[in-house]
PDB file of N, CA and C in Angstrom:
ATOM      1  N   MET X   1      46.605 -39.063  47.270  1.00 54.00           N
ATOM      2  CA  MET X   1      46.304 -37.662  47.661  1.00 54.00           C
ATOM      3  C   MET X   1      47.345 -37.032  48.915  1.00 54.00           C
ATOM      4  N   ALA X   2      47.864 -36.134  48.740  1.00 64.00           N
ATOM      5  CA  ALA X   2      48.490 -35.618  49.855  1.00 64.00           C
ATOM      6  C   ALA X   2      47.773 -34.713  50.883  1.00 64.00           C
ATOM      7  N   LEU X   3      48.241 -34.647  52.186  1.00 65.00           N
ATOM      8  CA  LEU X   3      47.411 -33.830  53.125  1.00 65.00           C
ATOM      9  C   LEU X   3      47.092 -32.347  52.594  1.00 65.00           C
ATOM     10  N   GLY X   4      48.180 -31.789  52.046  1.00 66.00           N
ATOM     11  CA  GLY X   4      48.122 -30.445  51.701  1.00 66.00           C
ATOM     12  C   GLY X   4      47.038 -29.907  50.522  1.00 66.00           C
ATOM     13  N   HIS X   5      46.498 -31.198  49.949  1.00 74.00           N
ATOM     14  CA  HIS X   5      45.567 -30.944  48.768  1.00 74.00           C
ATOM     15  C   HIS X   5      44.056 -30.991  49.246  1.00 74.00           C
ATOM     16  N   GLU X   6      43.766 -31.475  50.411  1.00 76.00           N
ATOM     17  CA  GLU X   6      42.502 -31.443  50.826  1.00 76.00           C
ATOM     18  C   GLU X   6      42.236 -30.211  51.763  1.00 76.00           C
ATOM     19  N   ASP X   7      41.214 -29.427  51.516  1.00 80.00           N
ATOM     20  CA  ASP X   7      40.926 -28.219  52.371  1.00 80.00           C
ATOM     21  C   ASP X   7      40.659 -28.712  53.768  1.00 80.00           C
ATOM     22  N   GLY X   8      41.475 -28.130  54.775  1.00 81.00           N
ATOM     23  CA  GLY X   8      41.317 -28.350  55.999  1.00 81.00           C
ATOM     24  C   GLY X   8      41.762 -29.534  56.953  1.00 81.00           C
ATOM     25  N   LEU X   9      42.209 -30.481  55.839  1.00 82.00           N
ATOM     26  CA  LEU X   9      42.382 -31.951  56.374  1.00 82.00           C
ATOM     27  C   LEU X   9      43.816 -31.762  57.124  1.00 82.00           C
ATOM     28  N   SER X  10      44.888 -31.033  56.574  1.00 81.00           N
ATOM     29  CA  SER X  10      46.187 -31.172  57.179  1.00 81.00           C
ATOM     30  C   SER X  10      46.174 -30.710  58.613  1.00 81.00           C
ATOM     31  N   GLU X  11      45.309 -29.821  58.799  1.00 84.00           N
ATOM     32  CA  GLU X  11      45.224 -29.303  60.298  1.00 84.00           C
ATOM     33  C   GLU X  11      44.511 -30.205  61.272  1.00 84.00           C
ATOM     34  N   LYS X  12      43.712 -31.150  60.729  1.00 86.00           N
ATOM     35  CA  LYS X  12      43.061 -32.126  61.497  1.00 86.00           C
ATOM     36  C   LYS X  12      43.958 -33.495  61.675  1.00 86.00           C
ATOM     37  N   VAL X  13      45.014 -33.730  61.041  1.00 89.00           N
ATOM     38  CA  VAL X  13      45.722 -34.883  61.146  1.00 89.00           C
ATOM     39  C   VAL X  13      47.048 -34.566  62.084  1.00 89.00           C
ATOM     40  N   ARG X  14      47.173 -35.555  63.052  1.00 92.00           N
ATOM     41  CA  ARG X  14      48.376 -35.629  63.937  1.00 92.00           C
ATOM     42  C   ARG X  14      49.105 -36.840  63.543  1.00 92.00           C
ATOM     43  N   ILE X  15      50.283 -36.746  63.559  1.00 92.00           N
ATOM     44  CA  ILE X  15      51.283 -37.906  63.151  1.00 92.00           C
ATOM     45  C   ILE X  15      51.705 -38.633  64.761  1.00 92.00           C
ATOM     46  N   VAL X  16      51.545 -39.903  64.770  1.00 94.00           N
ATOM     47  CA  VAL X  16      51.933 -40.607  65.926  1.00 94.00           C
ATOM     48  C   VAL X  16      52.966 -41.754  65.452  1.00 94.00           C
ATOM     49  N   MET X  17      54.220 -41.724  66.078  1.00 91.00           N
ATOM     50  CA  MET X  17      55.100 -42.771  65.767  1.00 91.00           C
ATOM     51  C   MET X  17      55.019 -43.940  66.777  1.00 91.00           C
ATOM     52  N   ASN X  18      54.762 -45.193  66.147  1.00 89.00           N
ATOM     53  CA  ASN X  18      54.816 -46.267  67.164  1.00 89.00           C
ATOM     54  C   ASN X  18      56.079 -47.028  67.092  1.00 89.00           C
ATOM     55  N   ARG X  19      56.245 -47.772  68.346  1.00 88.00           N
ATOM     56  CA  ARG X  19      57.491 -48.575  68.619  1.00 88.00           C
ATOM     57  C   ARG X  19      58.751 -47.788  68.282  1.00 88.00           C
ATOM     58  N   VAL X  20      58.875 -46.563  68.833  1.00 89.00           N
ATOM     59  CA  VAL X  20      59.995 -45.587  68.773  1.00 89.00           C
ATOM     60  C   VAL X  20      61.125 -46.250  69.790  1.00 89.00           C
ATOM     61  N   GLY X  21      62.356 -46.324  69.045  1.00 84.00           N
ATOM     62  CA  GLY X  21      63.419 -46.962  69.783  1.00 84.00           C
ATOM     63  C   GLY X  21      63.598 -48.592  69.565  1.00 84.00           C
ATOM     64  N   ALA X  22      62.875 -49.216  68.807  1.00 80.00           N
ATOM     65  CA  ALA X  22      62.707 -50.420  68.503  1.00 80.00           C
ATOM     66  C   ALA X  22      64.182 -50.871  67.766  1.00 80.00           C
ATOM     67  N   ASP X  23      64.908 -52.086  68.227  1.00 73.00           N
ATOM     68  CA  ASP X  23      66.172 -52.305  67.721  1.00 73.00           C
ATOM     69  C   ASP X  23      66.265 -52.938  66.400  1.00 73.00           C
ATOM     70  N   TYR X  24      65.158 -53.563  65.856  1.00 66.00           N
ATOM     71  CA  TYR X  24      65.232 -54.284  64.700  1.00 66.00           C
ATOM     72  C   TYR X  24      65.274 -53.373  63.508  1.00 66.00           C
ATOM     73  N   ALA X  25      64.978 -52.186  63.429  1.00 57.00           N
ATOM     74  CA  ALA X  25      64.766 -51.398  62.098  1.00 57.00           C
ATOM     75  C   ALA X  25      66.081 -51.310  61.504  1.00 57.00           C
ATOM     76  N   GLU X  26      66.003 -51.779  60.192  1.00 61.00           N
ATOM     77  CA  GLU X  26      67.277 -51.528  59.330  1.00 61.00           C
ATOM     78  C   GLU X  26      67.427 -50.168  58.665  1.00 61.00           C
ATOM     79  N   GLY X  27      66.330 -49.617  58.153  1.00 63.00           N
ATOM     80  CA  GLY X  27      66.365 -48.371  57.559  1.00 63.00           C
ATOM     81  C   GLY X  27      65.926 -47.317  58.367  1.00 63.00           C
ATOM     82  N   ASP X  28      66.161 -47.353  59.653  1.00 73.00           N
ATOM     83  CA  ASP X  28      65.715 -46.347  60.607  1.00 73.00           C
ATOM     84  C   ASP X  28      66.010 -44.969  59.919  1.00 73.00           C
ATOM     85  N   ILE X  29      64.859 -44.159  60.444  1.00 78.00           N
ATOM     86  CA  ILE X  29      65.300 -42.709  59.908  1.00 78.00           C
ATOM     87  C   ILE X  29      65.056 -41.785  61.370  1.00 78.00           C
ATOM     88  N   SER X  30      65.750 -40.694  61.347  1.00 82.00           N
ATOM     89  CA  SER X  30      65.725 -39.719  62.500  1.00 82.00           C
ATOM     90  C   SER X  30      64.276 -39.472  62.537  1.00 82.00           C
ATOM     91  N   LEU X  31      63.858 -38.633  63.684  1.00 86.00           N
ATOM     92  CA  LEU X  31      62.652 -37.968  63.867  1.00 86.00           C
ATOM     93  C   LEU X  31      62.558 -36.863  63.053  1.00 86.00           C
ATOM     94  N   LYS X  32      63.709 -36.102  62.799  1.00 89.00           N
ATOM     95  CA  LYS X  32      63.895 -34.825  62.130  1.00 89.00           C
ATOM     96  C   LYS X  32      63.568 -35.116  60.638  1.00 89.00           C
ATOM     97  N   LYS X  33      64.146 -36.355  60.175  1.00 89.00           N
ATOM     98  CA  LYS X  33      63.872 -36.674  58.835  1.00 89.00           C
ATOM     99  C   LYS X  33      62.511 -37.136  58.477  1.00 89.00           C
ATOM    100  N   ALA X  34      61.877 -37.910  59.402  1.00 87.00           N
ATOM    101  CA  ALA X  34      60.613 -38.340  59.394  1.00 87.00           C
ATOM    102  C   ALA X  34      59.525 -36.903  59.250  1.00 87.00           C
ATOM    103  N   GLU X  35      59.740 -35.894  59.902  1.00 91.00           N
ATOM    104  CA  GLU X  35      58.977 -34.763  59.936  1.00 91.00           C
ATOM    105  C   GLU X  35      59.220 -33.981  58.611  1.00 91.00           C
ATOM    106  N   GLU X  36      60.316 -34.041  58.165  1.00 92.00           N
ATOM    107  CA  GLU X  36      60.721 -33.306  56.897  1.00 92.00           C
ATOM    108  C   GLU X  36      60.039 -34.183  55.805  1.00 92.00           C
ATOM    109  N   THR X  37      60.095 -35.466  55.828  1.00 90.00           N
ATOM    110  CA  THR X  37      59.402 -36.243  54.671  1.00 90.00           C
ATOM    111  C   THR X  37      57.859 -36.055  54.620  1.00 90.00           C
ATOM    112  N   ILE X  38      57.168 -36.230  55.902  1.00 87.00           N
ATOM    113  CA  ILE X  38      56.019 -36.065  56.149  1.00 87.00           C
ATOM    114  C   ILE X  38      55.398 -34.599  55.880  1.00 87.00           C
ATOM    115  N   GLY X  39      56.331 -33.713  56.216  1.00 88.00           N
ATOM    116  CA  GLY X  39      55.791 -32.422  56.099  1.00 88.00           C
ATOM    117  C   GLY X  39      55.026 -31.823  57.396  1.00 88.00           C
ATOM    118  N   LYS X  40      55.028 -32.568  58.339  1.00 90.00           N
ATOM    119  CA  LYS X  40      54.219 -32.255  59.603  1.00 90.00           C
ATOM    120  C   LYS X  40      55.203 -32.573  60.735  1.00 90.00           C
ATOM    121  N   PRO X  41      55.032 -31.975  61.783  1.00 93.00           N
ATOM    122  CA  PRO X  41      55.666 -32.392  63.306  1.00 93.00           C
ATOM    123  C   PRO X  41      55.017 -33.803  63.694  1.00 93.00           C
ATOM    124  N   ILE X  42      55.848 -34.458  64.311  1.00 94.00           N
ATOM    125  CA  ILE X  42      55.424 -35.706  65.149  1.00 94.00           C
ATOM    126  C   ILE X  42      54.592 -35.242  66.385  1.00 94.00           C
ATOM    127  N   PHE X  43      53.545 -35.659  66.312  1.00 95.00           N
ATOM    128  CA  PHE X  43      52.545 -35.055  67.573  1.00 95.00           C
ATOM    129  C   PHE X  43      52.890 -35.994  68.721  1.00 95.00           C
ATOM    130  N   TRP X  44      53.039 -37.227  68.662  1.00 95.00           N
ATOM    131  CA  TRP X  44      53.308 -38.175  69.834  1.00 95.00           C
ATOM    132  C   TRP X  44      54.139 -39.278  69.321  1.00 95.00           C
ATOM    133  N   GLN X  45      54.896 -40.106  70.390  1.00 94.00           N
ATOM    134  CA  GLN X  45      55.654 -40.954  70.229  1.00 94.00           C
ATOM    135  C   GLN X  45      55.416 -42.091  71.182  1.00 94.00           C
ATOM    136  N   ILE X  46      55.025 -43.361  70.675  1.00 95.00           N
ATOM    137  CA  ILE X  46      54.857 -44.503  71.709  1.00 95.00           C
ATOM    138  C   ILE X  46      56.122 -45.354  71.682  1.00 95.00           C
ATOM    139  N   PRO X  47      56.578 -45.500  72.805  1.00 94.00           N
ATOM    140  CA  PRO X  47      57.995 -46.274  72.920  1.00 94.00           C
ATOM    141  C   PRO X  47      57.695 -47.642  72.522  1.00 94.00           C
ATOM    142  N   ASN X  48      58.980 -48.399  71.969  1.00 92.00           N
ATOM    143  CA  ASN X  48      58.801 -49.815  71.949  1.00 92.00           C
ATOM    144  C   ASN X  48      58.993 -50.313  73.147  1.00 92.00           C
ATOM    145  N   ASP X  49      57.994 -51.271  73.437  1.00 93.00           N
ATOM    146  CA  ASP X  49      57.837 -51.883  74.729  1.00 93.00           C
ATOM    147  C   ASP X  49      57.358 -53.389  74.471  1.00 93.00           C
ATOM    148  N   ALA X  50      58.181 -54.035  73.806  1.00 93.00           N
ATOM    149  CA  ALA X  50      57.666 -55.425  73.160  1.00 93.00           C
ATOM    150  C   ALA X  50      57.334 -56.505  74.322  1.00 93.00           C
ATOM    151  N   LYS X  51      57.996 -56.510  75.270  1.00 95.00           N
ATOM    152  CA  LYS X  51      57.621 -57.672  76.212  1.00 95.00           C
ATOM    153  C   LYS X  51      56.208 -57.482  76.767  1.00 95.00           C
ATOM    154  N   PRO X  52      55.640 -56.286  77.344  1.00 96.00           N
ATOM    155  CA  PRO X  52      54.373 -56.244  77.799  1.00 96.00           C
ATOM    156  C   PRO X  52      53.297 -56.355  76.541  1.00 96.00           C
ATOM    157  N   MET X  53      53.717 -55.654  75.343  1.00 95.00           N
ATOM    158  CA  MET X  53      52.783 -55.832  74.219  1.00 95.00           C
ATOM    159  C   MET X  53      52.620 -57.374  73.759  1.00 95.00           C
ATOM    160  N   ILE X  54      53.623 -58.112  73.831  1.00 96.00           N
ATOM    161  CA  ILE X  54      53.375 -59.429  73.250  1.00 96.00           C
ATOM    162  C   ILE X  54      52.957 -60.339  74.392  1.00 96.00           C
ATOM    163  N   GLY X  55      53.124 -60.031  75.648  1.00 97.00           N
ATOM    164  CA  GLY X  55      52.310 -60.696  76.716  1.00 97.00           C
ATOM    165  C   GLY X  55      50.851 -60.414  76.737  1.00 97.00           C
ATOM    166  N   SER X  56      50.503 -59.097  76.438  1.00 96.00           N
ATOM    167  CA  SER X  56      49.018 -58.618  76.267  1.00 96.00           C
ATOM    168  C   SER X  56      48.399 -59.388  75.216  1.00 96.00           C
ATOM    169  N   ARG X  57      49.050 -59.554  74.041  1.00 96.00           N
ATOM    170  CA  ARG X  57      48.416 -60.195  72.819  1.00 96.00           C
ATOM    171  C   ARG X  57      48.344 -61.713  73.005  1.00 96.00           C
ATOM    172  N   VAL X  58      49.388 -62.403  73.595  1.00 97.00           N
ATOM    173  CA  VAL X  58      49.323 -63.841  73.836  1.00 97.00           C
ATOM    174  C   VAL X  58      48.218 -64.219  74.803  1.00 97.00           C
ATOM    175  N   ASN X  59      48.248 -63.250  75.778  1.00 96.00           N
ATOM    176  CA  ASN X  59      47.128 -63.628  76.830  1.00 96.00           C
ATOM    177  C   ASN X  59      45.795 -63.316  76.468  1.00 96.00           C
ATOM    178  N   GLY X  60      45.474 -62.418  75.430  1.00 96.00           N
ATOM    179  CA  GLY X  60      44.127 -62.007  74.949  1.00 96.00           C
ATOM    180  C   GLY X  60      43.600 -60.916  75.912  1.00 96.00           C
ATOM    181  N   VAL X  61      44.529 -60.180  76.509  1.00 96.00           N
ATOM    182  CA  VAL X  61      44.154 -59.214  77.514  1.00 96.00           C
ATOM    183  C   VAL X  61      44.577 -57.894  76.924  1.00 96.00           C
ATOM    184  N   PRO X  62      43.656 -56.716  77.245  1.00 95.00           N
ATOM    185  CA  PRO X  62      44.082 -55.438  76.673  1.00 95.00           C
ATOM    186  C   PRO X  62      45.314 -55.154  77.625  1.00 95.00           C
ATOM    187  N   LEU X  63      46.198 -54.305  76.871  1.00 95.00           N
ATOM    188  CA  LEU X  63      47.419 -53.814  77.364  1.00 95.00           C
ATOM    189  C   LEU X  63      47.162 -53.211  78.975  1.00 95.00           C
ATOM    190  N   ILE X  64      46.125 -52.289  78.947  1.00 94.00           N
ATOM    191  CA  ILE X  64      45.773 -51.481  80.131  1.00 94.00           C
ATOM    192  C   ILE X  64      45.341 -52.434  81.454  1.00 94.00           C
ATOM    193  N   GLN X  65      44.997 -53.775  81.144  1.00 95.00           N
ATOM    194  CA  GLN X  65      44.789 -54.474  82.149  1.00 95.00           C
ATOM    195  C   GLN X  65      45.993 -55.544  82.491  1.00 95.00           C
ATOM    196  N   PHE X  66      46.844 -55.682  81.224  1.00 96.00           N
ATOM    197  CA  PHE X  66      48.012 -56.704  81.394  1.00 96.00           C
ATOM    198  C   PHE X  66      49.010 -56.043  82.152  1.00 96.00           C
ATOM    199  N   ALA X  67      49.338 -54.842  81.518  1.00 96.00           N
ATOM    200  CA  ALA X  67      50.609 -54.016  82.083  1.00 96.00           C
ATOM    201  C   ALA X  67      50.354 -52.569  82.015  1.00 96.00           C
ATOM    202  N   PRO X  68      49.486 -52.100  83.177  1.00 95.00           N
ATOM    203  CA  PRO X  68      48.934 -50.578  83.266  1.00 95.00           C
ATOM    204  C   PRO X  68      49.894 -49.693  83.319  1.00 95.00           C
ATOM    205  N   LYS X  69      51.192 -50.026  83.876  1.00 96.00           N
ATOM    206  CA  LYS X  69      52.150 -49.156  84.337  1.00 96.00           C
ATOM    207  C   LYS X  69      53.396 -49.153  83.251  1.00 96.00           C
ATOM    208  N   CYS X  70      53.238 -50.122  82.204  1.00 96.00           N
ATOM    209  CA  CYS X  70      54.338 -50.234  81.179  1.00 96.00           C
ATOM    210  C   CYS X  70      54.600 -48.938  80.640  1.00 96.00           C
ATOM    211  N   ARG X  71      55.712 -48.576  79.928  1.00 96.00           N
ATOM    212  CA  ARG X  71      55.788 -47.324  79.091  1.00 96.00           C
ATOM    213  C   ARG X  71      54.986 -47.166  77.708  1.00 96.00           C
ATOM    214  N   ALA X  72      54.672 -48.329  77.023  1.00 96.00           N
ATOM    215  CA  ALA X  72      53.632 -47.999  75.984  1.00 96.00           C
ATOM    216  C   ALA X  72      52.325 -47.675  76.472  1.00 96.00           C
ATOM    217  N   GLN X  73      51.764 -48.346  77.603  1.00 96.00           N
ATOM    218  CA  GLN X  73      50.504 -47.876  78.048  1.00 96.00           C
ATOM    219  C   GLN X  73      50.340 -46.635  78.623  1.00 96.00           C
ATOM    220  N   GLN X  74      51.383 -46.245  79.254  1.00 95.00           N
ATOM    221  CA  GLN X  74      51.417 -44.948  79.725  1.00 95.00           C
ATOM    222  C   GLN X  74      51.556 -43.830  78.659  1.00 95.00           C
ATOM    223  N   SER X  75      52.243 -44.091  77.690  1.00 96.00           N
ATOM    224  CA  SER X  75      52.200 -43.200  76.451  1.00 96.00           C
ATOM    225  C   SER X  75      50.956 -43.109  75.810  1.00 96.00           C
ATOM    226  N   ILE X  76      50.206 -44.317  75.695  1.00 95.00           N
ATOM    227  CA  ILE X  76      48.851 -44.404  74.772  1.00 95.00           C
ATOM    228  C   ILE X  76      47.967 -43.874  75.769  1.00 95.00           C
ATOM    229  N   ALA X  77      47.959 -43.887  77.191  1.00 93.00           N
ATOM    230  CA  ALA X  77      46.881 -43.023  77.944  1.00 93.00           C
ATOM    231  C   ALA X  77      47.287 -41.461  77.798  1.00 93.00           C
ATOM    232  N   GLY X  78      48.560 -41.126  77.639  1.00 94.00           N
ATOM    233  CA  GLY X  78      48.788 -39.742  77.709  1.00 94.00           C
ATOM    234  C   GLY X  78      48.353 -39.258  76.224  1.00 94.00           C
ATOM    235  N   LEU X  79      48.398 -40.173  75.176  1.00 94.00           N
ATOM    236  CA  LEU X  79      47.913 -39.577  74.001  1.00 94.00           C
ATOM    237  C   LEU X  79      46.390 -39.479  73.911  1.00 94.00           C
ATOM    238  N   ALA X  80      45.587 -40.379  74.543  1.00 92.00           N
ATOM    239  CA  ALA X  80      44.311 -40.191  74.638  1.00 92.00           C
ATOM    240  C   ALA X  80      44.028 -38.809  75.336  1.00 92.00           C
ATOM    241  N   GLN X  81      44.674 -38.826  76.454  1.00 92.00           N
ATOM    242  CA  GLN X  81      44.339 -37.576  77.381  1.00 92.00           C
ATOM    243  C   GLN X  81      44.680 -36.083  76.358  1.00 92.00           C
ATOM    244  N   ALA X  82      45.962 -36.190  75.763  1.00 92.00           N
ATOM    245  CA  ALA X  82      46.264 -35.185  74.703  1.00 92.00           C
ATOM    246  C   ALA X  82      45.077 -34.947  73.758  1.00 92.00           C
ATOM    247  N   VAL X  83      44.623 -36.040  73.080  1.00 90.00           N
ATOM    248  CA  VAL X  83      43.643 -35.868  71.953  1.00 90.00           C
ATOM    249  C   VAL X  83      42.307 -35.375  72.398  1.00 90.00           C
ATOM    250  N   PHE X  84      41.968 -36.105  73.751  1.00 88.00           N
ATOM    251  CA  PHE X  84      40.568 -35.614  74.227  1.00 88.00           C
ATOM    252  C   PHE X  84      40.499 -34.549  75.346  1.00 88.00           C
ATOM    253  N   GLY X  85      41.678 -34.258  75.772  1.00 84.00           N
ATOM    254  CA  GLY X  85      41.665 -33.296  76.936  1.00 84.00           C
ATOM    255  C   GLY X  85      40.972 -33.701  78.205  1.00 84.00           C
ATOM    256  N   THR X  86      40.872 -35.076  78.375  1.00 74.00           N
ATOM    257  CA  THR X  86      40.456 -35.649  79.813  1.00 74.00           C
ATOM    258  C   THR X  86      41.327 -36.698  80.149  1.00 74.00           C
ATOM    259  N   SER X  87      41.124 -37.151  81.256  1.00 68.00           N
ATOM    260  CA  SER X  87      42.096 -38.129  81.893  1.00 68.00           C
ATOM    261  C   SER X  87      41.261 -39.489  81.626  1.00 68.00           C
ATOM    262  N   VAL X  88      42.091 -40.554  81.498  1.00 59.00           N
ATOM    263  CA  VAL X  88      41.427 -41.879  81.166  1.00 59.00           C
ATOM    264  C   VAL X  88      41.616 -42.645  82.295  1.00 59.00           C
ATOM    265  N   PRO X  89      40.706 -43.614  82.539  1.00 59.00           N
ATOM    266  CA  PRO X  89      40.684 -44.512  83.668  1.00 59.00           C
ATOM    267  C   PRO X  89      41.868 -45.328  83.516  1.00 59.00           C
ATOM    268  N   ALA X  90      42.563 -45.862  84.981  1.00 56.00           N
ATOM    269  CA  ALA X  90      43.661 -46.331  85.077  1.00 56.00           C
ATOM    270  C   ALA X  90      43.503 -47.839  84.733  1.00 56.00           C
ATOM    271  N   VAL X  91      42.211 -48.335  84.732  1.00 52.00           N
ATOM    272  CA  VAL X  91      41.997 -49.839  84.252  1.00 52.00           C
ATOM    273  C   VAL X  91      40.601 -49.628  83.544  1.00 52.00           C
ATOM    274  N   VAL X  92      40.596 -50.361  82.203  1.00 49.00           N
ATOM    275  CA  VAL X  92      39.242 -50.572  81.713  1.00 49.00           C
ATOM    276  C   VAL X  92      38.739 -51.929  81.627  1.00 49.00           C
ATOM    277  N   GLU X  93      37.573 -52.034  82.281  1.00 50.00           N
ATOM    278  CA  GLU X  93      37.097 -53.359  82.285  1.00 50.00           C
ATOM    279  C   GLU X  93      36.643 -53.728  80.947  1.00 50.00           C
ATOM    280  N   SER X  94      36.942 -55.128  80.648  1.00 48.00           N
ATOM    281  CA  SER X  94      36.468 -55.453  79.353  1.00 48.00           C
ATOM    282  C   SER X  94      34.986 -55.844  79.361  1.00 48.00           C
ATOM    283  N   PRO X  95      34.312 -55.385  78.423  1.00 47.00           N
ATOM    284  CA  PRO X  95      32.823 -55.623  78.330  1.00 47.00           C
ATOM    285  C   PRO X  95      32.522 -57.086  78.274  1.00 47.00           C
ATOM    286  N   ASP X  96      31.434 -57.483  78.809  1.00 46.00           N
ATOM    287  CA  ASP X  96      30.817 -58.936  78.820  1.00 46.00           C
ATOM    288  C   ASP X  96      30.389 -59.004  77.575  1.00 46.00           C
ATOM    289  N   PRO X  97      30.932 -59.933  76.728  1.00 44.00           N
ATOM    290  CA  PRO X  97      30.321 -60.284  75.373  1.00 44.00           C
ATOM    291  C   PRO X  97      29.054 -61.020  75.374  1.00 44.00           C
ATOM    292  N   LEU X  98      28.563 -61.246  76.427  1.00 46.00           N
ATOM    293  CA  LEU X  98      27.162 -61.874  76.494  1.00 46.00           C
ATOM    294  C   LEU X  98      26.077 -60.794  77.004  1.00 46.00           C
ATOM    295  N   GLU X  99      26.603 -59.795  77.448  1.00 46.00           N
ATOM    296  CA  GLU X  99      25.750 -58.696  78.080  1.00 46.00           C
ATOM    297  C   GLU X  99      25.043 -58.095  76.967  1.00 46.00           C
ATOM    298  N   VAL X 100      23.890 -57.662  76.918  1.00 44.00           N
ATOM    299  CA  VAL X 100      23.112 -56.956  75.703  1.00 44.00           C
ATOM    300  C   VAL X 100      22.922 -55.744  76.188  1.00 44.00           C
ATOM    301  N   SER X 101      23.337 -54.519  75.475  1.00 39.00           N
ATOM    302  CA  SER X 101      22.921 -53.223  75.896  1.00 39.00           C
ATOM    303  C   SER X 101      21.524 -52.791  75.640  1.00 39.00           C
TER     304      SER X 101
END
């Protein structure tokens, strides 16, 4: 089902491109071509920032704690702010898995 076929859905959907600028992509398409194909503008782009992303995953630590100033984290924080219209905390504490609400 295409976005345009559902009443009001197209206006609610925003397109986010992840890993922008990655070197590995063989069939890379341009931003303009992606927008033409999807039929919507790209709302946000998250840069490819492999080193901190891999480090975060390997260490089992959220990116915001592992590398709060890396480009990907800054972009994700900006996306959250753009979507919700509020600032996001600089560092988010991981919840204690043993703590009961």
